[in-house]
Amino acid sequence: MVLAKNGLPEKNVWLIIKRTVEPDPVYFYYISNAPVSSKLPTFVWLSGLRWAIEKCFEETKSELGMDHCEVRKHGGWNHHILTCMMAHFFLWHIKIRLGKKAPSITLSQLRILLEVVMPLRQKDIRSAIELVRWIQNKNHRAYLSHRKKRLENSSLIL
């Protein structure tokens, strides 16, 4: 189909219509920007993955803390999302691999098990002080950087 903008044709897109197989079907409509040269079986398979991706986002938000993201930079956001997705993949892999024997395990229960299997490194006072100094230096550099940007922006206004 052709999308229109301001009453004029803009670009060719795929219109995907999906329905349930119930006696009173429910219809869902999606638009895709896949190339026209896409093979139909591949296109249908990929369009079906949308549900799996949405389900993954939903579960990682509620179960794995993806919605608790308070990062300032794109790199930190990517790291947070990737960590949540990997945790989700790990839990699903356990469920698939164990089948009916799979325990109904939650994130907090998984954390307890992982703390036993992979204990955190114990710090002595010297390494704890070095870590605190490193964090303070990093925070101070961030403060100076933000202050510099604020001063530059305020000088542009004047």
XYZ file of C-alpha atoms in Angstrom:
158
model
C 0.000 0.000 0.000
C 1.045 3.634 -0.354
C 1.237 5.940 2.656
C 0.101 9.492 2.078
C 1.283 12.731 3.650
C -0.684 15.945 3.214
C -2.843 14.189 0.640
C 0.139 13.191 -1.519
C 1.690 9.721 -1.903
C 4.801 9.377 0.238
C 6.154 5.802 0.237
C 5.269 2.157 -0.324
C 4.829 0.007 2.792
C 3.471 -3.403 3.694
C 0.096 -3.615 5.416
C -0.053 -6.674 7.655
C -3.467 -7.900 8.739
C -3.525 -10.553 11.444
C -6.614 -12.184 12.897
C -7.460 -14.701 15.574
C -9.002 -18.063 14.606
C -12.022 -17.742 16.895
C -15.619 -17.764 15.585
C -15.671 -13.961 16.078
C -12.159 -13.064 14.912
C -10.277 -10.050 16.207
C -8.202 -8.186 13.623
C -4.847 -6.475 14.148
C -3.218 -4.144 11.626
C 0.480 -3.332 11.294
C 2.553 -1.333 8.847
C 6.055 -2.493 7.924
C 8.844 -0.747 6.041
C 10.431 -4.020 4.861
C 11.791 -3.923 1.302
C 9.395 -4.897 -1.472
C 11.870 -7.626 -2.486
C 11.252 -9.466 0.833
C 10.251 -13.090 0.332
C 6.771 -13.763 1.677
C 7.651 -16.712 4.016
C 10.538 -14.756 5.548
C 8.399 -11.648 5.863
C 5.568 -13.542 7.577
C 8.032 -15.218 9.966
C 9.693 -11.911 10.891
C 6.376 -10.116 11.339
C 5.363 -12.868 13.775
C 8.412 -12.110 15.936
C 6.836 -8.823 16.949
C 4.808 -10.626 19.630
C 7.915 -12.274 21.095
C 9.782 -8.962 21.252
C 6.846 -7.154 22.866
C 6.453 -9.998 25.374
C 10.177 -9.798 26.174
C 9.930 -6.032 26.814
C 6.853 -6.492 28.979
C 8.443 -9.219 31.109
C 11.776 -7.440 31.487
C 9.985 -4.286 32.624
C 7.958 -6.017 35.304
C 10.269 -8.834 36.402
C 13.811 -7.741 35.672
C 13.867 -4.009 36.352
C 14.117 -2.600 32.839
C 11.714 0.158 33.901
C 14.090 1.255 36.681
C 16.501 2.859 34.257
C 17.911 6.190 35.455
C 20.891 6.653 33.170
C 21.955 9.894 31.533
C 23.762 8.651 28.462
C 22.913 6.391 25.572
C 25.719 3.943 26.414
C 24.399 3.430 29.941
C 20.878 2.907 28.611
C 22.124 0.295 26.138
C 24.029 -1.478 28.920
C 20.943 -1.542 31.164
C 18.649 -2.842 28.400
C 21.188 -5.483 27.340
C 21.625 -6.695 30.927
C 17.861 -7.026 31.403
C 17.478 -8.841 28.075
C 20.290 -11.264 28.917
C 18.679 -12.045 32.282
C 15.366 -12.639 30.496
C 17.060 -14.894 27.938
C 18.750 -16.846 30.733
C 15.453 -17.469 32.572
C 13.690 -18.535 29.363
C 16.600 -20.790 28.446
C 16.287 -22.551 31.816
C 12.530 -22.976 31.338
C 12.922 -24.372 27.825
C 15.824 -26.658 28.710
C 14.225 -28.128 31.831
C 10.733 -28.347 30.352
C 8.165 -29.539 32.896
C 10.894 -29.910 35.538
C 11.599 -26.158 35.360
C 10.985 -24.414 38.665
C 8.815 -21.330 38.679
C 11.717 -19.147 39.680
C 11.553 -15.399 40.234
C 14.343 -12.875 39.875
C 14.856 -12.532 43.614
C 15.123 -16.324 43.965
C 17.546 -16.439 41.036
C 19.640 -13.716 42.680
C 19.897 -15.857 45.857
C 21.118 -18.835 43.821
C 23.610 -16.739 41.853
C 25.060 -15.229 45.047
C 25.954 -18.752 46.191
C 27.342 -19.868 42.833
C 29.125 -16.595 42.040
C 29.896 -14.892 45.356
C 30.820 -11.224 45.276
C 34.446 -10.403 45.778
C 35.169 -9.474 49.391
C 36.835 -6.076 49.776
C 39.352 -5.059 52.364
C 39.483 -1.508 53.735
C 42.163 -0.372 51.255
C 40.244 -1.521 48.162
C 37.006 -0.024 49.559
C 38.730 3.360 50.044
C 40.152 3.198 46.505
C 36.697 2.450 45.128
C 35.158 5.387 47.032
C 37.932 7.718 45.762
C 37.372 6.543 42.186
C 33.599 7.173 42.471
C 34.180 10.623 43.992
C 36.607 11.572 41.206
C 34.181 10.351 38.568
C 31.309 12.315 40.137
C 33.467 15.435 40.404
C 34.468 15.222 36.724
C 30.784 14.830 35.794
C 29.914 17.845 37.956
C 32.583 19.982 36.255
C 31.427 18.872 32.823
C 27.779 19.739 33.552
C 28.837 23.049 35.136
C 30.898 23.925 32.058
C 27.935 23.215 29.775
C 25.620 25.342 31.950
C 28.111 28.237 31.880
C 28.464 27.959 28.085
C 24.684 27.942 27.650
C 24.208 30.928 29.988
C 26.876 32.926 28.104
C 25.037 32.241 24.834
C 21.858 33.658 26.327
C 23.597 36.872 27.478
